[in-house]
Coordinates of N, CA and C in Angstrom, one line a residue:
M1258 N -10.2 -9.7 5.7 CA -9.7 -9.4 4.3 C -9.6 -10.7 3.6
S1259 N -10.1 -10.8 2.3 CA -10.0 -11.9 1.5 C -8.5 -12.1 1.0
V1260 N -8.2 -13.3 0.5 CA -6.9 -13.6 -0.1 C -6.7 -12.6 -1.3
L1261 N -7.7 -12.5 -2.1 CA -7.6 -11.6 -3.3 C -7.4 -10.2 -2.8
G1262 N -8.1 -9.7 -1.8 CA -7.9 -8.4 -1.3 C -6.5 -8.2 -0.7
K1263 N -6.1 -9.2 0.0 CA -4.7 -9.1 0.6 C -3.6 -9.0 -0.5
R1264 N -3.8 -9.8 -1.5 CA -2.8 -9.8 -2.6 C -2.9 -8.5 -3.4
L1265 N -4.1 -8.0 -3.6 CA -4.3 -6.8 -4.4 C -3.7 -5.6 -3.6
K1266 N -3.9 -5.5 -2.3 CA -3.3 -4.5 -1.5 C -1.8 -4.5 -1.5
A1267 N -1.3 -5.7 -1.3 CA 0.2 -5.8 -1.3 C 0.8 -5.5 -2.7
A1268 N 0.2 -5.9 -3.8 CA 0.7 -5.6 -5.1 C 0.6 -4.1 -5.4
R1269 N -0.5 -3.5 -5.0 CA -0.6 -2.0 -5.1 C 0.4 -1.3 -4.4
A1270 N 0.6 -1.7 -3.1 CA 1.7 -1.0 -2.3 C 3.0 -1.2 -2.9
E1271 N 3.3 -2.4 -3.4 CA 4.6 -2.6 -4.0 C 4.8 -1.8 -5.2
A1272 N 3.8 -1.5 -6.0 CA 3.8 -0.7 -7.2 C 3.9 0.8 -6.8
G1273 N 3.6 1.1 -5.5 CA 3.7 2.5 -5.1 C 2.5 3.4 -5.6
L1274 N 1.3 2.7 -5.7 CA 0.2 3.4 -6.2 C -0.9 3.6 -5.1
S1275 N -1.6 4.6 -5.2 CA -2.7 4.8 -4.3 C -3.9 4.0 -4.8
Q1276 N -4.9 3.8 -4.0 CA -6.1 3.1 -4.4 C -6.7 3.8 -5.6
E1277 N -6.8 5.1 -5.5 CA -7.4 5.9 -6.6 C -6.6 5.8 -7.9
A1278 N -5.3 5.9 -7.8 CA -4.5 5.9 -9.0 C -4.6 4.5 -9.7
L1279 N -4.5 3.4 -8.9 CA -4.7 2.1 -9.5 C -6.0 1.9 -10.1
G1280 N -7.1 2.3 -9.5 CA -8.4 2.2 -10.0 C -8.6 3.0 -11.3
I1281 N -8.1 4.2 -11.4 CA -8.2 5.0 -12.6 C -7.4 4.4 -13.7
E1282 N -6.1 3.9 -13.4 CA -5.3 3.3 -14.5 C -5.9 2.1 -15.0
A1283 N -6.7 1.4 -14.2 CA -7.4 0.2 -14.6 C -8.7 0.4 -15.3
G1284 N -9.1 1.7 -15.4 CA -10.3 2.1 -16.1 C -11.5 2.4 -15.3
L1285 N -11.4 2.5 -14.0 CA -12.6 2.8 -13.2 C -12.9 4.3 -13.2
D1286 N -14.1 4.6 -13.0 CA -14.5 6.0 -12.9 C -13.7 6.8 -11.9
P1287 N -13.1 7.9 -12.2 CA -12.2 8.6 -11.2 C -13.0 9.0 -10.0
M1288 N -14.3 9.3 -10.1 CA -15.1 9.7 -8.9 C -15.3 8.6 -7.9
S1289 N -15.2 7.3 -8.4 CA -15.5 6.2 -7.4 C -14.3 5.3 -7.3
A1290 N -13.2 5.5 -8.0 CA -12.1 4.6 -8.1 C -11.5 4.2 -6.7
S1291 N -11.3 5.3 -5.9 CA -10.7 5.0 -4.5 C -11.6 4.2 -3.7
A1292 N -12.9 4.5 -3.6 CA -13.8 3.8 -2.8 C -14.0 2.3 -3.3
R1293 N -14.1 2.1 -4.6 CA -14.2 0.8 -5.1 C -13.0 -0.1 -4.8
M1294 N -11.8 0.5 -5.0 CA -10.6 -0.2 -4.7 C -10.5 -0.6 -3.2
N1295 N -10.9 0.3 -2.4 CA -10.9 0.0 -0.9 C -11.9 -1.2 -0.6
R1296 N -13.0 -1.2 -1.2 CA -14.0 -2.3 -1.0 C -13.4 -3.6 -1.5
Y1297 N -12.7 -3.6 -2.6 CA -12.0 -4.8 -3.1 C -10.9 -5.3 -2.1
E1298 N -10.1 -4.4 -1.7 CA -9.0 -4.7 -0.8 C -9.5 -5.3 0.6
V1299 N -10.5 -4.7 1.1 CA -11.0 -5.2 2.4 C -11.9 -6.4 2.3
G1300 N -12.3 -6.8 1.1 CA -13.1 -7.9 0.8 C -14.6 -7.7 0.9
A1301 N -15.0 -6.4 1.0 CA -16.4 -6.1 1.0 C -17.1 -6.4 -0.3
R1302 N -16.4 -6.3 -1.4 CA -16.9 -6.6 -2.7 C -15.8 -7.4 -3.5
A1303 N -16.2 -8.1 -4.5 CA -15.2 -8.8 -5.3 C -15.3 -8.2 -6.7
P1304 N -14.1 -7.8 -7.3 CA -14.1 -7.3 -8.6 C -14.3 -8.5 -9.6
N1305 N -14.9 -8.1 -10.8 CA -15.1 -9.2 -11.8 C -13.8 -9.5 -12.4
Y1306 N -13.8 -10.6 -13.2 CA -12.5 -11.1 -13.8 C -11.9 -10.1 -14.7
D1307 N -12.7 -9.5 -15.6 CA -12.2 -8.5 -16.5 C -11.5 -7.3 -15.8
L1308 N -12.0 -6.9 -14.7 CA -11.4 -5.8 -13.9 C -10.1 -6.4 -13.3
M1309 N -10.1 -7.6 -12.9 CA -8.8 -8.2 -12.3 C -7.8 -8.3 -13.4
V1310 N -8.1 -8.6 -14.6 CA -7.2 -8.6 -15.7 C -6.6 -7.2 -15.9
A1311 N -7.5 -6.2 -15.9 CA -7.0 -4.8 -16.1 C -6.1 -4.4 -14.9
L1312 N -6.5 -4.7 -13.7 CA -5.7 -4.4 -12.5 C -4.3 -5.1 -12.6
G1313 N -4.4 -6.4 -13.0 CA -3.1 -7.1 -13.2 C -2.2 -6.5 -14.2
K1314 N -2.7 -6.0 -15.3 CA -1.9 -5.3 -16.3 C -1.2 -4.1 -15.7
V1315 N -2.0 -3.3 -15.0 CA -1.4 -2.1 -14.3 C -0.3 -2.6 -13.3
L1316 N -0.5 -3.6 -12.6 CA 0.4 -4.1 -11.6 C 1.5 -5.0 -12.1
K1317 N 1.4 -5.4 -13.4 CA 2.3 -6.3 -14.1 C 2.3 -7.7 -13.4
L1318 N 1.1 -8.1 -13.2 CA 0.8 -9.5 -12.6 C -0.3 -10.1 -13.4
P1319 N -0.3 -11.5 -13.5 CA -1.4 -12.1 -14.2 C -2.6 -12.2 -13.2
A1320 N -3.8 -12.2 -13.8 CA -5.0 -12.2 -12.9 C -5.0 -13.5 -12.1
A1321 N -4.4 -14.6 -12.6 CA -4.4 -15.8 -11.8 C -3.6 -15.7 -10.5
Y1322 N -2.7 -14.8 -10.4 CA -2.0 -14.6 -9.2 C -2.9 -14.2 -8.0
F1323 N -3.9 -13.4 -8.3 CA -4.8 -13.0 -7.3 C -5.8 -14.1 -6.9
Y1324 N -6.0 -15.1 -7.7 CA -7.0 -16.1 -7.5 C -6.4 -17.4 -7.0
A1325 N -5.0 -17.5 -7.0 CA -4.4 -18.8 -6.6 C -4.8 -19.2 -5.2
A1326 N -5.1 -20.5 -5.0 CA -5.6 -21.0 -3.7 C -4.5 -21.0 -2.6
K1327 N -3.2 -21.1 -3.0 CA -2.2 -21.2 -2.0 C -1.1 -20.1 -2.3
D1328 N -0.5 -19.6 -1.2 CA 0.5 -18.6 -1.4 C 1.7 -19.0 -2.2
D1329 N 2.1 -20.2 -2.1 CA 3.3 -20.6 -2.9 C 3.0 -20.7 -4.4
E1330 N 1.7 -21.1 -4.7 CA 1.3 -21.0 -6.1 C 1.2 -19.6 -6.6
A1331 N 0.7 -18.7 -5.8 CA 0.7 -17.3 -6.2 C 2.1 -16.8 -6.4
E1332 N 3.0 -17.1 -5.6 CA 4.4 -16.7 -5.7 C 5.0 -17.2 -7.0
L1333 N 4.8 -18.5 -7.3 CA 5.3 -19.0 -8.6 C 4.7 -18.2 -9.8
L1334 N 3.5 -17.9 -9.7 CA 2.9 -17.1 -10.8 C 3.5 -15.8 -10.9
R1335 N 3.7 -15.1 -9.8 CA 4.3 -13.8 -9.7 C 5.7 -13.8 -10.3
L1336 N 6.5 -14.8 -9.8 CA 7.9 -14.9 -10.3 C 8.0 -15.2 -11.8
Y1337 N 7.2 -16.2 -12.2 CA 7.2 -16.6 -13.6 C 6.8 -15.5 -14.5
H1338 N 5.8 -14.7 -14.1 CA 5.3 -13.6 -15.0 C 6.4 -12.5 -15.2
R1339 N 7.3 -12.4 -14.2 CA 8.4 -11.4 -14.3 C 9.6 -11.8 -15.1
L1340 N 9.6 -13.1 -15.4 CA 10.8 -13.6 -16.2 C 10.7 -13.2 -17.6
P1341 N 11.9 -13.0 -18.3 CA 11.9 -12.8 -19.7 C 11.4 -14.1 -20.4
S1342 N 11.0 -13.9 -21.7 CA 10.4 -15.1 -22.4 C 11.3 -16.3 -22.5
E1343 N 12.6 -16.1 -22.7 CA 13.5 -17.2 -22.9 C 13.6 -18.0 -21.5
A1344 N 13.6 -17.3 -20.4 CA 13.7 -17.9 -19.1 C 12.4 -18.6 -18.8
R1345 N 11.3 -18.1 -19.3 CA 10.0 -18.8 -19.1 C 10.0 -20.1 -19.8
R1346 N 10.5 -20.1 -21.0 CA 10.6 -21.3 -21.8 C 11.4 -22.4 -21.1
K1347 N 12.5 -22.0 -20.5 CA 13.4 -22.9 -19.8 C 12.7 -23.4 -18.6
V1348 N 12.0 -22.6 -17.9 CA 11.3 -23.1 -16.7 C 10.3 -24.1 -17.0
L1349 N 9.5 -23.8 -18.1 CA 8.5 -24.8 -18.5 C 9.1 -26.1 -19.0
D1350 N 10.2 -26.0 -19.7 CA 10.9 -27.2 -20.2 C 11.4 -28.0 -19.0
G1351 N 11.9 -27.4 -18.0 CA 12.4 -28.1 -16.8 C 11.3 -28.7 -16.0
L1352 N 10.2 -28.0 -15.9 CA 9.0 -28.6 -15.2 C 8.4 -29.8 -16.0
R1353 N 8.4 -29.6 -17.3 CA 7.8 -30.7 -18.1 C 8.7 -32.0 -17.9
A1354 N 10.1 -31.8 -18.0 CA 11.0 -32.9 -17.8 C 10.8 -33.5 -16.5
Q1355 N 10.7 -32.7 -15.4 CA 10.5 -33.2 -14.1 C 9.2 -34.0 -14.0
G1356 N 8.2 -33.5 -14.6 CA 6.9 -34.2 -14.6 C 6.9 -35.6 -15.3
N1357 N 7.8 -35.7 -16.3 CA 7.9 -36.9 -17.1 C 8.7 -37.9 -16.3
N1358 N 9.5 -37.5 -15.3 CA 10.3 -38.4 -14.6 C 9.6 -39.1 -13.4
D1359 N 8.4 -38.7 -13.1 CA 7.7 -39.2 -12.0 C 7.2 -40.6 -12.2

């Protein structure tokens, strides 16, 4: 299973969606949604970026989360994306300040 597939499967399970339901909500043909999602999750096929954006919207995650090279980076993206906008601004300000102190 690819990293993308692993994260996709975990996010889908956390959202409580079946492969078919997720695929349909993301705009896939209802007749093939389940099979296509299964192929993406097991790593047999890779979804294109536009589909990952659509899947991310359904799962309330940025597409970058699925493509992050390291698990801790993916976790940062997941947590940041779930913050309210004011908290996001504070996180960015803090990171910028930390970066300027190096």
